[in-house]
Amino acid sequence: MTTKRPPDEVATAYDVWSEVYDTQANATRDLDAAILQGQDPSLFRGDVLEIGCGTGKNTEWLAPRARSLLALDASEKMLNRARERPGVQHVQFFLQDLRERWPVAEASRDTVTCNLVLEHIEELSFVFSEARRVLRPGGALFVCELHPFRQLQGKQAYFVDPDTGALQNVRSHLHEVSEYLNAAADAGFVLVRARDCRDPGAPRSEVPRLLALLWRRA
Amino acid sequence: MTTKRPPDEVATAYDVWSEVYDTQANATRDLDAAILQGQDPSLFRGDVLEIGCGTGKNTEWLAPRARSLLALDASEKMLNRARERPGVQHVQFFLQDLRERWPVAEASRDTVTCNLVLEHIEELSFVFSEARRVLRPGGALFVCELHPFRQLQGKQAYFVDPDTGALQNVRSHLHEVSEYLNAAADAGFVLVRARDCRDPGAPRSEVPRLLALLWRRA
């Protein structure tokens, strides 16, 4: 007997958001894409797992670069958008609640990338331990998330509901800098590089928008 | 021929501050002491190097716990205060600009502790590489500093000048979270534990006062 989780409120919100995710102005989305594309290209040449691919804004960029690409997301409507992207015919897409065991074999991936996802997941440790499990030794985990400072300022993922015109917040959890670092250390990752990311031209005195972290599996 | 640096403005400010450092209200000083004392006691049982000991508020606590303790500070008047602390007869004190090579042999220390110092040092990489040099393999580096988010809010070390009554800022440099993490990674440290530290009873929604980081020398 299998028990099915009730529809998740985050996935449900992303189902609605999928209609306008790519068209509404979204500086966080744009900066995340720029940060990913600024990484050392060798990071994405192997067997890549993208968790929380959304409408595939990063999937489309990763697809021609990776030897293989598996993209997971909890929102069916987001996945439908992603599947329509050009050049993703060879990408495997799976509907997956990231809080449950991922459909990925142990030590089968060179890189896991996780972009603008973890603010919606309360328990970070499971995600880091799954990333550890599916990565080959020496494999990379790249995370780019809304900066904890921005979260403390009350910022979180939101969109304008295309039907009602109302601002819709997507359920988020405040994560501290230390939570990311400790979850990774506990799972057996060694930090390689960190970056406090601001919009192009923003001064250093501005609160960073994103925190990007790159680890290697020990 | 030796060249002597001109008197450093930070050391000069601390000379003045030494008269009132222990007596003026200072929540950052108090939280730093509490965080240090809350660490695993085994961290401070070996040969310990304290960089930036100031008036010795932490030195006095470390002295009976460490097998040996060497304390460095750039301010002579701060060191004079520290030498007057009870129970520090066996502690070695040295006047030392931390931006210059430390008078410590390679691989001679089990732990380096650095508390409320790095905001006054512009180039972090030298400090981390010196810490790496003087630590034994597996040795610990503990850093507790004004939280980068507080720095972005304009907070920095200051005191009330005992003579003039004026607020006196001590020259500080904005450091990002990523700067600490990258300087340590580049020097060959592996992060063990991080903590965003708030005053006792402060809610999680409050901006942390201190960032505490513990690394091991690889």
Tab-separated table of C-alpha atoms in Angstrom:
chain	number	residue	atom	x	y	z
A	1	MET	CA	0.000	0.000	0.000
A	2	THR	CA	1.473	3.326	-0.961
A	3	THR	CA	0.508	6.570	0.688
A	4	LYS	CA	0.422	9.542	-1.581
A	5	ARG	CA	1.282	12.943	-0.150
A	6	PRO	CA	-1.475	15.529	-0.495
A	7	PRO	CA	-0.752	18.164	-3.167
A	8	ASP	CA	2.056	20.300	-1.861
A	9	GLU	CA	1.324	24.006	-1.523
A	10	VAL	CA	4.670	24.977	-3.009
A	11	ALA	CA	4.162	22.754	-6.052
A	12	THR	CA	0.623	24.073	-6.427
A	13	ALA	CA	1.885	27.658	-6.323
A	14	TYR	CA	4.543	26.866	-8.920
A	15	ASP	CA	1.860	25.297	-11.116
A	16	VAL	CA	0.162	28.700	-11.206
A	17	TRP	CA	3.459	30.580	-11.476
A	18	SER	CA	4.467	28.469	-14.511
A	19	GLU	CA	2.069	30.484	-16.674
A	20	VAL	CA	4.033	33.699	-16.126
A	21	TYR	CA	7.407	32.635	-14.671
A	22	ASP	CA	9.288	33.319	-17.887
A	23	THR	CA	7.517	36.551	-18.791
A	24	GLN	CA	7.150	38.548	-15.555
A	25	ALA	CA	10.099	40.722	-14.519
A	26	ASN	CA	12.233	38.761	-12.033
A	27	ALA	CA	15.685	40.078	-11.143
A	28	THR	CA	16.395	37.077	-8.896
A	29	ARG	CA	15.693	34.634	-11.725
A	30	ASP	CA	17.890	36.653	-14.091
A	31	LEU	CA	20.804	36.941	-11.676
A	32	ASP	CA	20.636	33.235	-10.883
A	33	ALA	CA	20.915	32.393	-14.586
A	34	ALA	CA	23.870	34.766	-14.979
A	35	ILE	CA	25.659	33.296	-11.964
A	36	LEU	CA	25.194	29.732	-13.217
A	37	GLN	CA	26.470	30.657	-16.654
A	38	GLY	CA	29.507	32.332	-15.103
A	39	GLN	CA	30.736	29.143	-13.447
A	40	ASP	CA	33.693	27.202	-14.764
A	41	PRO	CA	32.183	25.384	-17.773
A	42	SER	CA	33.846	22.105	-16.778
A	43	LEU	CA	31.395	21.965	-13.885
A	44	PHE	CA	28.544	21.018	-16.182
A	45	ARG	CA	30.227	18.754	-18.754
A	46	GLY	CA	29.538	15.403	-17.104
A	47	ASP	CA	26.389	13.663	-15.877
A	48	VAL	CA	24.386	16.474	-14.363
A	49	LEU	CA	21.392	16.423	-12.057
A	50	GLU	CA	19.316	19.579	-11.828
A	51	ILE	CA	16.982	19.642	-8.860
A	52	GLY	CA	14.083	22.058	-9.182
A	53	CYS	CA	14.384	22.846	-12.882
A	54	GLY	CA	11.205	24.939	-13.007
A	55	THR	CA	10.423	26.192	-16.500
A	56	GLY	CA	13.852	25.040	-17.595
A	57	LYS	CA	15.575	28.427	-17.842
A	58	ASN	CA	18.811	26.769	-16.678
A	59	THR	CA	18.004	23.366	-18.211
A	60	GLU	CA	18.067	24.843	-21.694
A	61	TRP	CA	21.536	26.279	-21.046
A	62	LEU	CA	22.831	23.096	-19.417
A	63	ALA	CA	21.419	20.673	-22.011
A	64	PRO	CA	23.964	21.189	-24.815
A	65	ARG	CA	26.847	21.295	-22.314
A	66	ALA	CA	26.203	18.162	-20.251
A	67	ARG	CA	26.978	14.583	-21.256
A	68	SER	CA	23.657	13.683	-19.665
A	69	LEU	CA	21.081	15.773	-17.858
A	70	LEU	CA	18.337	14.711	-15.495
A	71	ALA	CA	15.978	17.432	-14.297
A	72	LEU	CA	13.596	17.064	-11.356
A	73	ASP	CA	10.771	19.312	-10.269
A	74	ALA	CA	7.771	19.028	-7.983
A	75	SER	CA	5.466	21.014	-10.264
A	76	GLU	CA	3.994	19.192	-13.248
A	77	LYS	CA	3.146	22.417	-15.021
A	78	MET	CA	6.683	23.736	-14.577
A	79	LEU	CA	7.997	20.487	-16.091
A	80	ASN	CA	5.627	20.878	-19.032
A	81	ARG	CA	7.147	24.283	-19.728
A	82	ALA	CA	10.648	22.910	-19.424
A	83	ARG	CA	9.931	20.090	-21.877
A	84	GLU	CA	8.964	22.674	-24.522
A	85	ARG	CA	12.396	24.342	-24.437
A	86	PRO	CA	14.569	24.034	-27.536
A	87	GLY	CA	17.361	21.478	-27.443
A	88	VAL	CA	16.164	19.456	-24.450
A	89	GLN	CA	15.070	16.319	-26.315
A	90	HIS	CA	17.739	14.223	-24.607
A	91	VAL	CA	17.058	15.619	-21.133
A	92	GLN	CA	15.220	13.310	-18.758
A	93	PHE	CA	12.507	15.082	-16.800
A	94	PHE	CA	10.918	13.632	-13.655
A	95	LEU	CA	8.129	14.865	-11.421
A	96	GLN	CA	9.688	14.640	-7.974
A	97	ASP	CA	9.088	15.987	-4.480
A	98	LEU	CA	12.680	16.801	-3.491
A	99	ARG	CA	11.894	15.953	0.118
A	100	GLU	CA	11.534	12.301	-0.894
A	101	ARG	CA	14.244	9.934	-2.108
A	102	TRP	CA	15.366	10.991	-5.570
A	103	PRO	CA	15.063	8.510	-8.463
A	104	VAL	CA	18.803	8.554	-9.068
A	105	ALA	CA	21.351	5.777	-8.580
A	106	GLU	CA	24.147	6.126	-6.044
A	107	ALA	CA	27.404	7.678	-7.251
A	108	SER	CA	25.998	8.173	-10.749
A	109	ARG	CA	26.391	11.938	-11.183
A	110	ASP	CA	29.298	14.328	-11.603
A	111	THR	CA	27.403	17.469	-10.670
A	112	VAL	CA	24.217	18.402	-8.852
A	113	THR	CA	22.922	21.926	-9.392
A	114	CYS	CA	20.244	23.467	-7.218
A	115	ASN	CA	18.987	26.952	-8.052
A	116	LEU	CA	16.357	28.972	-6.187
A	117	VAL	CA	14.899	25.872	-4.583
A	118	LEU	CA	15.981	25.541	-0.973
A	119	GLU	CA	14.020	28.479	0.412
A	120	HIS	CA	10.981	26.261	-0.182
A	121	ILE	CA	12.413	23.270	1.667
A	122	GLU	CA	12.420	23.380	5.435
A	123	GLU	CA	14.878	20.542	6.146
A	124	LEU	CA	18.102	21.090	4.285
A	125	SER	CA	19.863	17.987	5.560
A	126	PHE	CA	17.855	15.579	3.410
A	127	VAL	CA	18.704	17.431	0.211
A	128	PHE	CA	22.408	17.523	1.050
A	129	SER	CA	22.490	13.839	1.966
A	130	GLU	CA	20.701	12.913	-1.262
A	131	ALA	CA	23.153	15.043	-3.228
A	132	ARG	CA	25.977	13.238	-1.449
A	133	ARG	CA	24.440	9.858	-2.257
A	134	VAL	CA	24.011	10.429	-5.983
A	135	LEU	CA	27.376	12.118	-6.572
A	136	ARG	CA	30.527	10.316	-7.581
A	137	PRO	CA	33.552	10.897	-5.349
A	138	GLY	CA	34.929	14.322	-6.209
A	139	GLY	CA	31.584	15.341	-7.704
A	140	ALA	CA	30.367	18.926	-7.379
A	141	LEU	CA	27.349	20.390	-5.662
A	142	PHE	CA	26.432	23.878	-6.792
A	143	VAL	CA	23.780	25.811	-4.874
A	144	CYS	CA	22.534	29.309	-5.664
A	145	GLU	CA	19.807	30.632	-3.394
A	146	LEU	CA	18.125	33.786	-2.200
A	147	HIS	CA	20.692	35.307	0.159
A	148	PRO	CA	19.918	34.763	3.854
A	149	PHE	CA	20.363	38.520	4.389
A	150	ARG	CA	17.590	39.157	1.880
A	151	GLN	CA	15.433	36.613	3.638
A	152	LEU	CA	16.002	38.462	6.910
A	153	GLN	CA	14.813	41.602	5.154
A	154	GLY	CA	11.548	39.809	4.472
A	155	LYS	CA	12.203	39.022	0.829
A	156	GLN	CA	10.968	35.744	-0.607
A	157	ALA	CA	9.786	34.184	-3.858
A	158	TYR	CA	6.542	35.717	-5.124
A	159	PHE	CA	4.702	36.371	-8.343
A	160	VAL	CA	1.677	38.232	-9.616
A	161	ASP	CA	-1.214	35.785	-10.013
A	162	PRO	CA	-2.100	35.959	-13.737
A	163	ASP	CA	-5.811	35.496	-13.020
A	164	THR	CA	-6.409	37.668	-9.972
A	165	GLY	CA	-3.536	40.164	-10.288
A	166	ALA	CA	-2.768	39.586	-6.591
A	167	LEU	CA	0.755	39.193	-5.248
A	168	GLN	CA	1.242	35.544	-4.393
A	169	ASN	CA	3.976	34.526	-1.961
A	170	VAL	CA	5.281	30.984	-2.296
A	171	ARG	CA	5.757	29.319	1.069
A	172	SER	CA	9.359	29.888	2.175
A	173	HIS	CA	11.595	29.040	5.109
A	174	LEU	CA	14.257	31.305	6.513
A	175	HIS	CA	17.673	29.688	6.170
A	176	GLU	CA	20.794	31.081	7.773
A	177	VAL	CA	24.227	31.123	6.197
A	178	SER	CA	25.332	28.650	8.838
A	179	GLU	CA	22.522	26.227	7.986
A	180	TYR	CA	23.742	25.794	4.436
A	181	LEU	CA	27.339	25.411	5.559
A	182	ASN	CA	26.559	22.952	8.338
A	183	ALA	CA	24.191	20.823	6.266
A	184	ALA	CA	26.920	20.468	3.655
A	185	ALA	CA	29.701	19.774	6.154
A	186	ASP	CA	27.567	17.164	7.894
A	187	ALA	CA	26.820	15.433	4.594
A	188	GLY	CA	30.521	15.199	3.755
A	189	PHE	CA	31.063	18.124	1.420
A	190	VAL	CA	34.122	20.369	1.301
A	191	LEU	CA	33.521	23.978	0.334
A	192	VAL	CA	35.414	25.092	-2.748
A	193	ARG	CA	34.047	28.559	-3.409
A	194	ALA	CA	31.441	30.998	-2.120
A	195	ARG	CA	30.052	34.152	-3.618
A	196	ASP	CA	27.769	36.915	-2.377
A	197	CYS	CA	25.994	37.897	-5.591
A	198	ARG	CA	24.562	41.287	-6.456
A	199	ASP	CA	22.824	42.653	-9.521
A	200	PRO	CA	25.184	43.958	-12.227
A	201	GLY	CA	26.642	47.298	-11.162
A	202	ALA	CA	25.274	47.137	-7.618
A	203	PRO	CA	27.716	48.543	-5.046
A	204	ARG	CA	29.385	46.363	-2.449
A	205	SER	CA	27.417	48.190	0.238
A	206	GLU	CA	24.177	46.688	-1.087
A	207	VAL	CA	22.746	43.556	0.517
A	208	PRO	CA	23.557	40.662	-1.836
A	209	ARG	CA	20.648	39.113	-3.680
A	210	LEU	CA	21.971	35.560	-3.925
A	211	LEU	CA	24.397	33.306	-2.115
A	212	ALA	CA	26.223	30.874	-4.400
A	213	LEU	CA	28.155	27.964	-2.925
A	214	LEU	CA	30.215	25.267	-4.613
A	215	TRP	CA	31.261	22.096	-2.805
A	216	ARG	CA	33.050	18.894	-3.708
A	217	ARG	CA	32.011	15.524	-2.408
A	218	ALA	CA	34.817	14.299	-0.178
B	1	MET	CA	68.379	47.692	7.756
B	2	THR	CA	64.883	47.301	9.115
B	3	THR	CA	61.977	49.524	8.213
B	4	LYS	CA	59.503	50.189	10.949
B	5	ARG	CA	55.871	50.737	10.021
B	6	PRO	CA	54.406	54.035	11.160
B	7	PRO	CA	52.045	53.730	14.146
B	8	ASP	CA	48.927	52.002	12.895
B	9	GLU	CA	45.661	53.897	13.311
B	10	VAL	CA	43.841	50.788	14.510
B	11	ALA	CA	46.482	50.057	17.157
B	12	THR	CA	46.444	53.698	18.202
B	13	ALA	CA	42.661	53.635	18.578
B	14	TYR	CA	42.878	50.451	20.639
B	15	ASP	CA	45.497	52.099	22.845
B	16	VAL	CA	42.875	54.691	23.762
B	17	TRP	CA	40.070	52.135	23.939
B	18	SER	CA	42.110	50.029	26.382
B	19	GLU	CA	41.263	52.494	29.157
B	20	VAL	CA	37.551	51.702	28.932
B	21	TYR	CA	37.253	48.486	26.914
B	22	ASP	CA	36.414	46.357	29.915
B	23	THR	CA	34.085	48.830	31.592
B	24	GLN	CA	31.918	50.347	28.853
B	25	ALA	CA	28.802	48.420	27.839
B	26	ASN	CA	29.622	46.276	24.807
B	27	ALA	CA	27.154	43.597	23.735
B	28	THR	CA	29.431	42.421	20.930
B	29	ARG	CA	32.317	41.845	23.344
B	30	ASP	CA	30.021	39.976	25.721
B	31	LEU	CA	28.485	37.760	23.052
B	32	ASP	CA	31.917	36.943	21.648
B	33	ALA	CA	33.079	35.769	25.061
B	34	ALA	CA	29.954	33.641	25.502
B	35	ILE	CA	30.351	32.049	22.069
B	36	LEU	CA	34.001	31.194	22.717
B	37	GLN	CA	33.166	29.667	26.072
B	38	GLY	CA	30.395	27.611	24.492
B	39	GLN	CA	32.779	25.801	22.127
B	40	ASP	CA	33.801	22.198	22.687
B	41	PRO	CA	36.400	22.526	25.503
B	42	SER	CA	38.792	20.163	23.723
B	43	LEU	CA	39.336	22.925	21.200
B	44	PHE	CA	41.458	24.890	23.648
B	45	ARG	CA	43.361	22.182	25.533
B	46	GLY	CA	46.498	22.120	23.430
B	47	ASP	CA	48.997	24.743	22.323
B	48	VAL	CA	46.833	27.745	21.597
B	49	LEU	CA	47.564	30.954	19.716
B	50	GLU	CA	45.251	33.886	20.305
B	51	ILE	CA	45.570	36.626	17.709
B	52	GLY	CA	44.286	39.994	18.828
B	53	CYS	CA	43.933	39.308	22.535
B	54	GLY	CA	43.021	42.898	23.423
B	55	THR	CA	42.560	43.392	27.164
B	56	GLY	CA	42.656	39.634	27.611
B	57	LYS	CA	38.973	39.002	28.207
B	58	ASN	CA	39.308	35.680	26.377
B	59	THR	CA	42.951	35.139	27.361
B	60	GLU	CA	41.982	34.912	31.028
B	61	TRP	CA	39.430	32.224	30.207
B	62	LEU	CA	41.784	30.329	27.889
B	63	ALA	CA	44.854	30.461	30.167
B	64	PRO	CA	43.894	27.713	32.670
B	65	ARG	CA	42.529	25.494	29.906
B	66	ALA	CA	45.402	25.515	27.409
B	67	ARG	CA	48.636	23.539	27.659
B	68	SER	CA	50.350	26.659	26.371
B	69	LEU	CA	49.016	30.008	25.303
B	70	LEU	CA	50.601	32.683	23.151
B	71	ALA	CA	48.682	35.931	22.769
B	72	LEU	CA	49.410	38.565	20.123
B	73	ASP	CA	48.085	42.096	19.836
B	74	ALA	CA	49.040	45.231	17.909
B	75	SER	CA	48.235	47.573	20.793
B	76	GLU	CA	50.788	47.881	23.583
B	77	LYS	CA	48.270	49.334	25.992
B	78	MET	CA	45.835	46.506	25.326
B	79	LEU	CA	48.636	44.027	26.056
B	80	ASN	CA	49.426	45.846	29.307
B	81	ARG	CA	45.821	45.330	30.391
B	82	ALA	CA	45.932	41.679	29.406
B	83	ARG	CA	49.125	41.065	31.395
B	84	GLU	CA	47.339	42.285	34.554
B	85	ARG	CA	44.662	39.575	34.319
B	86	PRO	CA	44.634	36.919	37.015
B	87	GLY	CA	46.090	33.532	36.124
B	88	VAL	CA	48.005	34.579	33.006
B	89	GLN	CA	51.538	34.329	34.406
B	90	HIS	CA	52.418	31.486	32.048
B	91	VAL	CA	50.884	33.167	28.993
B	92	GLN	CA	53.337	34.605	26.478
B	93	PHE	CA	52.324	38.042	25.225
B	94	PHE	CA	53.792	39.637	22.108
B	95	LEU	CA	53.262	43.008	20.488
B	96	GLN	CA	52.534	42.106	16.896
B	97	ASP	CA	51.012	43.670	13.812
B	98	LEU	CA	48.964	40.731	12.522
B	99	ARG	CA	49.541	41.844	8.943
B	100	GLU	CA	53.209	40.907	9.332
B	101	ARG	CA	54.704	37.447	9.758
B	102	TRP	CA	53.792	36.103	13.185
B	103	PRO	CA	56.587	35.117	15.601
B	104	VAL	CA	55.390	31.526	15.725
B	105	ALA	CA	57.097	28.398	14.422
B	106	GLU	CA	55.550	26.330	11.666
B	107	ALA	CA	53.188	23.528	12.695
B	108	SER	CA	53.627	24.380	16.373
B	109	ARG	CA	50.020	25.073	17.426
B	110	ASP	CA	46.888	22.986	17.890
B	111	THR	CA	44.444	25.881	17.778
B	112	VAL	CA	44.368	29.457	16.578
B	113	THR	CA	41.567	31.645	17.886
B	114	CYS	CA	40.715	35.013	16.363
B	115	ASN	CA	37.976	37.076	17.968
B	116	LEU	CA	36.713	40.489	16.835
B	117	VAL	CA	39.870	41.204	14.910
B	118	LEU	CA	39.362	40.726	11.191
B	119	GLU	CA	37.083	43.698	10.621
B	120	HIS	CA	40.234	45.768	11.190
B	121	ILE	CA	42.321	43.854	8.672
B	122	GLU	CA	41.753	44.529	5.012
B	123	GLU	CA	43.499	41.513	3.497
B	124	LEU	CA	42.179	38.315	5.003
B	125	SER	CA	44.345	35.963	2.983
B	126	PHE	CA	47.547	36.731	4.920
B	127	VAL	CA	45.920	35.932	8.255
B	128	PHE	CA	44.536	32.646	6.980
B	129	SER	CA	47.828	31.631	5.431
B	130	GLU	CA	49.704	32.454	8.639
B	131	ALA	CA	47.160	30.443	10.623
B	132	ARG	CA	47.690	27.570	8.209
B	133	ARG	CA	51.457	27.849	8.598
B	134	VAL	CA	51.550	27.757	12.382
B	135	LEU	CA	48.937	25.006	12.835
B	136	ARG	CA	49.733	21.325	13.108
B	137	PRO	CA	47.908	19.067	10.631
B	138	GLY	CA	44.365	18.655	11.919
B	139	GLY	CA	44.686	21.826	13.982
B	140	ALA	CA	41.705	24.114	14.463
B	141	LEU	CA	41.092	27.693	13.420
B	142	PHE	CA	38.255	29.413	15.257
B	143	VAL	CA	37.066	32.807	14.066
B	144	CYS	CA	34.304	34.898	15.609
B	145	GLU	CA	33.658	38.259	13.975
B	146	LEU	CA	31.095	40.989	13.581
B	147	HIS	CA	28.518	39.458	11.238
B	148	PRO	CA	28.869	40.652	7.630
B	149	PHE	CA	25.176	41.489	7.629
B	150	ARG	CA	25.717	43.828	10.606
B	151	GLN	CA	28.589	45.401	8.723
B	152	LEU	CA	26.277	46.019	5.769
B	153	GLN	CA	23.931	47.748	8.189
B	154	GLY	CA	26.762	50.143	8.975
B	155	LYS	CA	27.749	48.628	12.306
B	156	GLN	CA	31.413	48.562	13.289
B	157	ALA	CA	33.663	48.612	16.350
B	158	TYR	CA	33.430	51.898	18.252
B	159	PHE	CA	33.834	53.250	21.749
B	160	VAL	CA	33.236	56.406	23.700
B	161	ASP	CA	36.510	58.315	24.034
B	162	PRO	CA	37.125	58.555	27.787
B	163	ASP	CA	38.662	62.021	27.472
B	164	THR	CA	36.434	63.743	24.959
B	165	GLY	CA	33.187	61.764	25.355
B	166	ALA	CA	32.998	61.507	21.559
B	167	LEU	CA	32.070	58.332	19.722
B	168	GLN	CA	35.217	56.924	18.186
B	169	ASN	CA	34.984	54.489	15.277
B	170	VAL	CA	37.920	52.152	14.812
B	171	ARG	CA	38.897	51.792	11.173
B	172	SER	CA	37.064	48.797	9.745
B	173	HIS	CA	36.765	46.949	6.456
B	174	LEU	CA	33.594	45.391	5.137
B	175	HIS	CA	34.037	41.638	4.753
B	176	GLU	CA	31.533	39.426	3.031
B	177	VAL	CA	30.584	35.935	4.128
B	178	SER	CA	32.183	34.634	0.965
B	179	GLU	CA	35.474	36.380	1.738
B	180	TYR	CA	35.932	34.487	4.969
B	181	LEU	CA	34.970	31.200	3.334
B	182	ASN	CA	37.186	31.689	0.295
B	183	ALA	CA	40.209	32.886	2.252
B	184	ALA	CA	39.977	29.762	4.395
B	185	ALA	CA	39.398	27.385	1.483
B	186	ASP	CA	42.316	28.907	-0.415
B	187	ALA	CA	44.601	28.501	2.597
B	188	GLY	CA	43.729	24.817	2.915
B	189	PHE	CA	41.100	24.785	5.633
B	190	VAL	CA	38.014	22.572	5.757
B	191	LEU	CA	34.946	24.055	7.401
B	192	VAL	CA	33.686	22.078	10.384
B	193	ARG	CA	30.953	24.283	11.830
B	194	ALA	CA	29.366	27.693	11.335
B	195	ARG	CA	27.049	29.677	13.529
B	196	ASP	CA	25.055	32.862	13.090
B	197	CYS	CA	25.134	34.248	16.635
B	198	ARG	CA	22.515	36.456	18.259
B	199	ASP	CA	22.198	37.951	21.706
B	200	PRO	CA	20.550	35.647	24.276
B	201	GLY	CA	16.816	35.459	23.651
B	202	ALA	CA	16.958	37.316	20.329
B	203	PRO	CA	14.522	35.896	17.766
B	204	ARG	CA	15.669	34.158	14.616
B	205	SER	CA	14.261	37.018	12.589
B	206	GLU	CA	16.882	39.371	14.052
B	207	VAL	CA	20.060	40.083	12.147
B	208	PRO	CA	22.839	38.023	13.783
B	209	ARG	CA	25.477	39.967	15.677
B	210	LEU	CA	28.402	37.616	15.095
B	211	LEU	CA	29.496	34.990	12.620
B	212	ALA	CA	31.467	32.135	14.188
B	213	LEU	CA	33.391	29.709	11.990
B	214	LEU	CA	35.457	26.678	12.893
B	215	TRP	CA	37.844	25.058	10.440
B	216	ARG	CA	40.388	22.258	10.524
B	217	ARG	CA	43.721	22.447	8.807
B	218	ALA	CA	43.654	19.837	6.055
